[in-house]
Amino acid sequence: MVPSCYVHIPFCDSICAYCDFVRIQKNEQFFSNWKEKLIQEIQGYKITNLHTLYFGGGTPSLLSISDFASIRNCFPKDIDEFTVECNPESLDEDKLKSYVDLGVNRISLGVQSFNDDLLEVCHRKHTASQAISVIERIQKSSLSTFSIDLIFGLPNQTMEDVKKDISTFLSLDIPHLSIYSLQIEENSIFGKTGVEPCDSDLEADMFEYITKTLEAAGYIHYEISSFCKPGHYSKHNLAYWQDKDFYGFGCGASGRINGIRYDNTSSLKKYCSLGPCPSYINETLSERAMDAIMMALRTKFGLNMKEWNLKYQNDFKVHYASVLDKYRAYFCFDGECIFLNDAGLEILNTILVDFMLIE
Ligand code: SF4
């Protein structure tokens, strides 16, 4: 059984300055064809059982409730974790109630910053106070959990700004945070207009402050960019990090079935006329084994070496003995699991390069 499913909703009201995801301004010309093709794609798999379902984008909360329901109803009724990504300006009281009625039990809210000037720099269409009102609305609903996204390292953002964002986050008593450093992507508005990345020392100081402050407040830093209160892990994201299969449906979605990754077309025009047109990624067993290591070491749960050895027909400790020795101060072991300590997570990319150099 494939335990998880990601559905990509590629439409946005406007385009944020840092974004290079597959997204397009909502377009009536394509919408009904897109919806029809998406429903056909999902129904082709006749899914009867699902552990986690995630509607991401784009901006899923832009969909009307009837459109949302017609896509949602292609899936089984009972799903352990059903997350919808929302933007504050498109999540009103009625929509939130309808989501709950349709089995959604987790919202991931794109807040990005609680500073109105920085929100404007990012071309976000909401203010900080709008985001706070939506957070309070979610807290009053019967949703069992929710998350917000924040970004740090934004143009001209100071350490003081980061401290204020974290302090506002903590004052709102939110169960989960995904926090990312700004990456200047070539195809984003920032990339095209020559915005400079944040100074790397300042960015490292910001991240250290974020990590220490959230941990001191009782949050678990369970993945490089993810913090939660006990019991509020993102089960869906854990499926990616723990080397599980997942369906990816929709224009611009990626999935993995029987260990084989695929990317659906990112051309909305092509998707609307021909459907998903997946390209399968031809990975060798050792490439898949490396993917599993890269994902698992992002998390505090690390890699289960016994399972990895069985699945990838290798001996982790023997094969990577030189890397384990070189970074021995950064690795921790717990039974069959190996994981990185906080200092190791800070240099994860450097460590992974050394893993990749081993044939
Ligand atoms: S960040 Fe989200 S809301 Fe903004 S353009 Fe990208 S997908 Fe759309």
CSV table of C-alpha atoms and ligand atoms in Angstrom, one decimal:
chain,number,residue,atom,x,y,z
A,1,MET,CA,0.0,0.0,0.0
A,2,VAL,CA,1.2,3.5,-0.8
A,3,PRO,CA,0.6,5.3,2.6
A,4,SER,CA,0.6,9.0,1.6
A,5,CYS,CA,-0.6,11.3,-1.1
A,6,TYR,CA,0.3,14.8,-2.3
A,7,VAL,CA,-2.1,16.8,-4.5
A,8,HIS,CA,-0.6,19.9,-6.1
A,9,ILE,CA,-3.0,22.8,-6.7
A,10,PRO,CA,-1.0,25.1,-8.9
A,11,PHE,CA,-3.1,28.3,-8.7
A,12,CYS,CA,-2.2,31.5,-6.8
A,13,ASP,CA,-3.8,34.9,-6.6
A,14,SER,CA,-0.5,36.6,-7.1
A,15,ILE,CA,3.1,35.6,-7.2
A,16,CYS,CA,5.4,36.0,-4.2
A,17,ALA,CA,8.8,37.4,-4.8
A,18,TYR,CA,10.8,34.4,-3.5
A,19,CYS,CA,8.7,31.7,-5.1
A,20,ASP,CA,9.7,29.4,-8.0
A,21,PHE,CA,7.2,26.6,-7.3
A,22,VAL,CA,5.0,25.4,-10.1
A,23,ARG,CA,2.2,27.9,-9.8
A,24,ILE,CA,0.1,30.1,-12.1
A,25,GLN,CA,-2.3,32.9,-11.4
A,26,LYS,CA,-5.8,31.4,-11.3
A,27,ASN,CA,-7.0,31.1,-14.8
A,28,GLU,CA,-10.7,30.3,-15.7
A,29,GLN,CA,-9.6,29.3,-19.2
A,30,PHE,CA,-7.8,26.2,-17.8
A,31,PHE,CA,-9.6,25.6,-14.6
A,32,SER,CA,-12.4,23.1,-15.5
A,33,ASN,CA,-10.1,21.0,-17.8
A,34,TRP,CA,-7.5,21.0,-15.0
A,35,LYS,CA,-10.0,19.8,-12.4
A,36,GLU,CA,-11.4,17.1,-14.8
A,37,LYS,CA,-7.9,15.8,-15.5
A,38,LEU,CA,-6.9,15.8,-11.9
A,39,ILE,CA,-10.0,13.8,-10.8
A,40,GLN,CA,-9.3,11.3,-13.7
A,41,GLU,CA,-5.7,11.0,-12.5
A,42,ILE,CA,-6.7,10.3,-8.9
A,43,GLN,CA,-9.6,7.9,-9.7
A,44,GLY,CA,-7.2,5.9,-12.0
A,45,TYR,CA,-5.6,4.6,-8.8
A,46,LYS,CA,-8.8,3.5,-7.0
A,47,ILE,CA,-7.3,4.3,-3.6
A,48,THR,CA,-9.2,2.7,-0.7
A,49,ASN,CA,-6.7,3.3,2.1
A,50,LEU,CA,-4.6,6.3,3.0
A,51,HIS,CA,-2.6,7.3,6.0
A,52,THR,CA,-1.8,11.0,5.1
A,53,LEU,CA,-3.2,13.3,2.4
A,54,TYR,CA,-1.7,16.7,1.7
A,55,PHE,CA,-3.1,19.4,-0.6
A,56,GLY,CA,-0.2,21.8,-1.4
A,57,GLY,CA,0.5,24.4,-3.9
A,58,GLY,CA,0.1,27.0,-5.1
A,59,THR,CA,-2.7,28.0,-2.9
A,60,PRO,CA,-5.2,25.2,-2.2
A,61,SER,CA,-7.3,27.6,-0.1
A,62,LEU,CA,-8.1,29.5,-3.3
A,63,LEU,CA,-10.4,26.6,-4.5
A,64,SER,CA,-14.1,27.1,-3.9
A,65,ILE,CA,-15.5,24.6,-1.4
A,66,SER,CA,-17.4,22.7,-4.1
A,67,ASP,CA,-14.2,22.4,-6.2
A,68,PHE,CA,-12.3,21.3,-3.1
A,69,ALA,CA,-14.9,18.8,-2.2
A,70,SER,CA,-15.1,17.2,-5.6
A,71,ILE,CA,-11.3,16.6,-5.5
A,72,ARG,CA,-11.3,15.5,-1.8
A,73,ASN,CA,-14.1,13.0,-2.4
A,74,CYS,CA,-11.9,11.0,-4.7
A,75,PHE,CA,-10.1,9.8,-1.6
A,76,PRO,CA,-11.3,7.5,1.3
A,77,LYS,CA,-13.3,9.2,4.0
A,78,ASP,CA,-11.1,8.3,6.9
A,79,ILE,CA,-7.5,9.6,6.7
A,80,ASP,CA,-5.2,9.8,9.7
A,81,GLU,CA,-3.8,13.2,8.8
A,82,PHE,CA,-5.3,15.5,6.1
A,83,THR,CA,-3.4,18.8,5.7
A,84,VAL,CA,-4.4,21.7,3.5
A,85,GLU,CA,-2.0,24.6,2.8
A,86,CYS,CA,-3.7,27.9,3.1
A,87,ASN,CA,-2.9,31.6,2.8
A,88,PRO,CA,-4.4,33.9,5.4
A,89,GLU,CA,-6.3,36.0,2.8
A,90,SER,CA,-8.2,33.0,1.5
A,91,LEU,CA,-9.1,31.2,4.7
A,92,ASP,CA,-12.4,32.6,6.1
A,93,GLU,CA,-14.6,31.2,8.8
A,94,ASP,CA,-17.0,29.3,6.4
A,95,LYS,CA,-14.1,27.7,4.5
A,96,LEU,CA,-12.5,26.6,7.7
A,97,LYS,CA,-15.7,25.0,8.9
A,98,SER,CA,-16.2,23.3,5.5
A,99,TYR,CA,-12.7,21.9,5.6
A,100,VAL,CA,-13.4,20.4,9.0
A,101,ASP,CA,-16.6,18.9,7.7
A,102,LEU,CA,-14.7,17.4,4.8
A,103,GLY,CA,-12.2,15.6,7.1
A,104,VAL,CA,-9.3,18.1,7.1
A,105,ASN,CA,-7.6,17.9,10.5
A,106,ARG,CA,-4.4,20.0,9.9
A,107,ILE,CA,-3.9,23.4,8.3
A,108,SER,CA,-0.5,24.6,7.1
A,109,LEU,CA,-0.7,28.4,7.0
A,110,GLY,CA,1.7,30.5,4.9
A,111,VAL,CA,2.5,33.4,7.3
A,112,GLN,CA,6.2,33.9,6.3
A,113,SER,CA,6.6,36.9,8.6
A,114,PHE,CA,4.8,39.0,11.2
A,115,ASN,CA,6.4,42.2,9.9
A,116,ASP,CA,4.2,44.1,7.4
A,117,ASP,CA,7.2,45.7,5.7
A,118,LEU,CA,8.8,42.4,5.0
A,119,LEU,CA,5.5,40.9,3.8
A,120,GLU,CA,5.3,43.8,1.3
A,121,VAL,CA,8.9,43.1,0.2
A,122,CYS,CA,7.8,39.5,-0.4
A,123,HIS,CA,4.7,40.6,-2.4
A,124,ARG,CA,2.5,38.7,0.1
A,125,LYS,CA,-1.2,39.7,-0.1
A,126,HIS,CA,-1.9,39.7,3.6
A,127,THR,CA,-0.9,41.6,6.7
A,128,ALA,CA,0.5,40.3,9.9
A,129,SER,CA,-2.7,41.1,11.8
A,130,GLN,CA,-4.8,39.2,9.2
A,131,ALA,CA,-2.5,36.2,9.7
A,132,ILE,CA,-2.9,36.5,13.5
A,133,SER,CA,-6.7,36.6,13.2
A,134,VAL,CA,-6.7,33.5,11.0
A,135,ILE,CA,-4.4,31.7,13.5
A,136,GLU,CA,-6.9,32.6,16.3
A,137,ARG,CA,-9.8,31.4,14.2
A,138,ILE,CA,-8.0,28.0,13.6
A,139,GLN,CA,-7.3,27.7,17.4
A,140,LYS,CA,-11.1,28.2,18.1
A,141,SER,CA,-12.0,25.5,15.5
A,142,SER,CA,-12.1,21.8,16.2
A,143,LEU,CA,-8.9,21.1,14.1
A,144,SER,CA,-6.6,18.9,16.0
A,145,THR,CA,-3.4,20.6,14.9
A,146,PHE,CA,-1.9,23.2,12.6
A,147,SER,CA,1.4,24.6,11.4
A,148,ILE,CA,2.6,27.9,10.1
A,149,ASP,CA,5.5,28.7,7.7
A,150,LEU,CA,8.0,31.5,8.4
A,151,ILE,CA,11.0,32.6,6.4
A,152,PHE,CA,14.2,34.2,7.7
A,153,GLY,CA,17.2,35.9,5.9
A,154,LEU,CA,14.8,38.1,4.0
A,155,PRO,CA,16.2,41.3,2.3
A,156,ASN,CA,17.3,43.8,5.0
A,157,GLN,CA,15.8,41.6,7.7
A,158,THR,CA,17.7,42.2,10.9
A,159,MET,CA,18.3,39.9,13.9
A,160,GLU,CA,15.9,42.1,15.8
A,161,ASP,CA,13.2,41.4,13.2
A,162,VAL,CA,13.8,37.6,13.6
A,163,LYS,CA,13.6,37.9,17.4
A,164,LYS,CA,10.2,39.7,17.0
A,165,ASP,CA,8.9,37.0,14.7
A,166,ILE,CA,9.9,34.2,17.0
A,167,SER,CA,8.5,36.1,20.0
A,168,THR,CA,5.1,36.6,18.2
A,169,PHE,CA,5.2,32.9,17.2
A,170,LEU,CA,5.6,31.9,20.8
A,171,SER,CA,3.0,34.2,22.1
A,172,LEU,CA,0.4,32.6,19.8
A,173,ASP,CA,1.0,29.1,21.2
A,174,ILE,CA,1.2,27.4,17.7
A,175,PRO,CA,1.8,23.6,17.7
A,176,HIS,CA,4.1,23.4,14.6
A,177,LEU,CA,6.5,25.6,12.8
A,178,SER,CA,8.3,25.1,9.4
A,179,ILE,CA,11.0,27.8,9.1
A,180,TYR,CA,13.2,28.2,6.0
A,181,SER,CA,16.1,30.5,5.2
A,182,LEU,CA,15.4,32.5,2.1
A,183,GLN,CA,16.9,30.9,-1.0
A,184,ILE,CA,17.2,33.2,-4.0
A,185,GLU,CA,15.9,31.1,-6.8
A,186,GLU,CA,16.9,32.1,-10.4
A,187,ASN,CA,13.3,32.0,-11.6
A,188,SER,CA,11.8,34.0,-8.7
A,189,ILE,CA,11.2,37.7,-8.7
A,190,PHE,CA,14.0,38.1,-6.2
A,191,GLY,CA,16.3,36.1,-8.5
A,192,LYS,CA,15.4,38.1,-11.6
A,193,THR,CA,15.8,41.5,-9.9
A,194,GLY,CA,19.2,40.7,-8.5
A,195,VAL,CA,18.3,40.5,-4.7
A,196,GLU,CA,21.4,39.5,-2.8
A,197,PRO,CA,21.3,36.5,-0.4
A,198,CYS,CA,21.6,37.2,3.3
A,199,ASP,CA,25.1,37.3,4.7
A,200,SER,CA,25.9,33.7,5.6
A,201,ASP,CA,27.2,34.5,9.1
A,202,LEU,CA,24.1,36.5,9.9
A,203,GLU,CA,21.9,33.7,8.6
A,204,ALA,CA,23.7,31.1,10.7
A,205,ASP,CA,23.3,33.4,13.8
A,206,MET,CA,19.6,33.7,13.0
A,207,PHE,CA,19.2,30.0,12.8
A,208,GLU,CA,21.0,29.4,16.0
A,209,TYR,CA,18.8,31.9,17.8
A,210,ILE,CA,15.7,30.3,16.4
A,211,THR,CA,16.7,26.8,17.3
A,212,LYS,CA,17.8,27.7,20.9
A,213,THR,CA,14.8,29.9,21.6
A,214,LEU,CA,12.3,27.4,20.3
A,215,GLU,CA,13.9,24.4,22.1
A,216,ALA,CA,14.0,26.4,25.3
A,217,ALA,CA,10.3,27.0,24.9
A,218,GLY,CA,9.7,23.3,24.7
A,219,TYR,CA,9.5,22.8,21.0
A,220,ILE,CA,11.2,19.7,19.5
A,221,HIS,CA,13.5,20.4,16.6
A,222,TYR,CA,12.7,17.2,14.8
A,223,GLU,CA,13.8,18.1,11.3
A,224,ILE,CA,16.2,20.7,10.0
A,225,SER,CA,13.4,23.2,9.2
A,226,SER,CA,10.6,21.8,11.5
A,227,PHE,CA,9.8,22.4,15.1
A,228,CYS,CA,6.8,21.1,17.0
A,229,LYS,CA,5.2,20.6,20.4
A,230,PRO,CA,5.3,17.0,21.5
A,231,GLY,CA,2.9,14.9,19.4
A,232,HIS,CA,2.5,17.4,16.7
A,233,TYR,CA,4.9,16.0,14.1
A,234,SER,CA,3.9,16.3,10.4
A,235,LYS,CA,3.0,12.7,9.7
A,236,HIS,CA,2.9,13.4,6.0
A,237,ASN,CA,6.4,14.9,5.8
A,238,LEU,CA,7.7,12.1,7.9
A,239,ALA,CA,6.7,9.8,5.1
A,240,TYR,CA,9.1,11.6,2.8
A,241,TRP,CA,11.9,11.7,5.3
A,242,GLN,CA,11.4,8.0,6.2
A,243,ASP,CA,11.8,6.7,2.7
A,244,LYS,CA,8.1,5.8,2.1
A,245,ASP,CA,6.2,5.8,-1.2
A,246,PHE,CA,3.7,8.5,-1.9
A,247,TYR,CA,1.4,9.4,-4.8
A,248,GLY,CA,1.9,12.8,-6.4
A,249,PHE,CA,-1.2,14.0,-8.3
A,250,GLY,CA,-1.7,17.1,-10.4
A,251,CYS,CA,0.2,19.4,-12.6
A,252,GLY,CA,3.7,19.9,-11.2
A,253,ALA,CA,3.4,17.1,-8.6
A,254,SER,CA,6.1,14.5,-7.9
A,255,GLY,CA,5.5,11.1,-6.4
A,256,ARG,CA,7.1,7.7,-5.7
A,257,ILE,CA,5.6,4.3,-6.2
A,258,ASN,CA,7.5,1.1,-5.6
A,259,GLY,CA,10.6,3.2,-4.9
A,260,ILE,CA,10.4,4.7,-8.4
A,261,ARG,CA,10.2,8.5,-8.5
A,262,TYR,CA,8.2,10.4,-11.1
A,263,ASP,CA,7.5,14.0,-11.9
A,264,ASN,CA,4.2,15.0,-13.6
A,265,THR,CA,4.4,17.7,-16.3
A,266,SER,CA,4.7,21.2,-15.0
A,267,SER,CA,3.0,22.6,-18.1
A,268,LEU,CA,-0.6,23.5,-17.2
A,269,LYS,CA,-1.5,23.5,-20.9
A,270,LYS,CA,-0.1,20.0,-21.4
A,271,TYR,CA,-1.7,18.7,-18.2
A,272,CYS,CA,-5.1,20.1,-19.3
A,273,SER,CA,-5.0,18.4,-22.6
A,274,LEU,CA,-3.0,15.2,-22.0
A,275,GLY,CA,-3.1,14.6,-18.3
A,276,PRO,CA,-0.1,14.1,-15.9
A,277,CYS,CA,2.5,12.8,-18.5
A,278,PRO,CA,4.8,11.6,-15.8
A,279,SER,CA,8.5,11.3,-16.4
A,280,TYR,CA,10.0,8.4,-14.4
A,281,ILE,CA,13.4,9.0,-12.8
A,282,ASN,CA,15.7,6.1,-13.6
A,283,GLU,CA,17.6,5.7,-10.3
A,284,THR,CA,19.9,2.8,-9.5
A,285,LEU,CA,19.6,1.0,-6.2
A,286,SER,CA,22.6,2.8,-4.8
A,287,GLU,CA,21.1,6.2,-5.9
A,288,ARG,CA,17.9,5.3,-4.0
A,289,ALA,CA,19.9,4.2,-1.0
A,290,MET,CA,21.7,7.6,-1.0
A,291,ASP,CA,18.3,9.4,-1.3
A,292,ALA,CA,17.2,7.5,1.8
A,293,ILE,CA,20.3,8.6,3.8
A,294,MET,CA,19.9,12.3,2.7
A,295,MET,CA,16.3,12.4,3.8
A,296,ALA,CA,16.7,10.5,7.1
A,297,LEU,CA,19.6,12.5,8.3
A,298,ARG,CA,17.5,15.6,8.2
A,299,THR,CA,15.5,14.4,11.1
A,300,LYS,CA,16.2,13.7,14.7
A,301,PHE,CA,14.9,10.1,14.2
A,302,GLY,CA,17.8,9.5,11.8
A,303,LEU,CA,18.3,6.4,9.7
A,304,ASN,CA,17.4,2.8,10.7
A,305,MET,CA,20.5,1.0,9.5
A,306,LYS,CA,19.1,-2.5,9.8
A,307,GLU,CA,16.2,-1.6,7.5
A,308,TRP,CA,18.5,0.3,5.1
A,309,ASN,CA,20.8,-2.7,4.9
A,310,LEU,CA,18.0,-5.0,4.1
A,311,LYS,CA,16.3,-2.7,1.6
A,312,TYR,CA,19.5,-1.7,-0.2
A,313,GLN,CA,21.5,-4.9,0.1
A,314,ASN,CA,24.5,-3.2,1.7
A,315,ASP,CA,26.1,-2.8,5.1
A,316,PHE,CA,25.8,0.8,6.2
A,317,LYS,CA,28.5,0.8,8.8
A,318,VAL,CA,31.0,-0.9,6.6
A,319,HIS,CA,30.3,0.9,3.4
A,320,TYR,CA,30.4,4.4,5.0
A,321,ALA,CA,33.1,3.6,7.7
A,322,SER,CA,35.4,6.5,6.5
A,323,VAL,CA,32.5,9.1,6.7
A,324,LEU,CA,31.4,7.8,10.1
A,325,ASP,CA,34.9,8.0,11.4
A,326,LYS,CA,35.6,11.5,9.9
A,327,TYR,CA,32.4,13.0,11.5
A,328,ARG,CA,32.3,10.8,14.6
A,329,ALA,CA,31.9,13.8,16.9
A,330,TYR,CA,28.6,14.6,15.1
A,331,PHE,CA,26.9,11.1,14.9
A,332,CYS,CA,24.8,9.6,17.6
A,333,PHE,CA,23.6,6.0,17.8
A,334,ASP,CA,20.5,4.6,19.4
A,335,GLY,CA,20.0,0.8,18.8
A,336,GLU,CA,19.8,0.4,15.0
A,337,CYS,CA,19.4,4.1,14.4
A,338,ILE,CA,22.1,6.7,13.5
A,339,PHE,CA,21.3,10.4,13.7
A,340,LEU,CA,23.2,13.7,13.8
A,341,ASN,CA,23.5,15.9,16.9
A,342,ASP,CA,22.7,19.7,16.6
A,343,ALA,CA,26.2,20.6,15.5
A,344,GLY,CA,26.0,17.8,12.9
A,345,LEU,CA,22.7,19.2,11.5
A,346,GLU,CA,24.4,22.6,11.0
A,347,ILE,CA,26.9,21.0,8.7
A,348,LEU,CA,24.5,18.4,7.1
A,349,ASN,CA,25.3,19.4,3.6
A,350,THR,CA,29.0,19.0,4.1
A,351,ILE,CA,28.5,15.6,5.6
A,352,LEU,CA,26.2,14.5,2.8
A,353,VAL,CA,28.8,15.5,0.2
A,354,ASP,CA,31.2,13.1,1.8
A,355,PHE,CA,28.5,10.3,1.8
A,356,MET,CA,28.0,11.0,-1.9
A,357,LEU,CA,31.7,10.6,-2.7
A,358,ILE,CA,31.6,7.0,-1.6
A,359,GLU,CA,30.8,4.8,-4.6
B,1,SF4,S1,4.8,31.2,-2.1
B,1,SF4,FE1,2.9,30.0,-2.2
B,1,SF4,S2,1.3,31.6,-2.4
B,1,SF4,FE2,3.3,32.6,-3.0
B,1,SF4,S3,3.4,32.3,-5.2
B,1,SF4,FE3,4.5,30.6,-4.3
B,1,SF4,S4,3.0,29.0,-4.2
B,1,SF4,FE4,1.9,30.9,-4.5
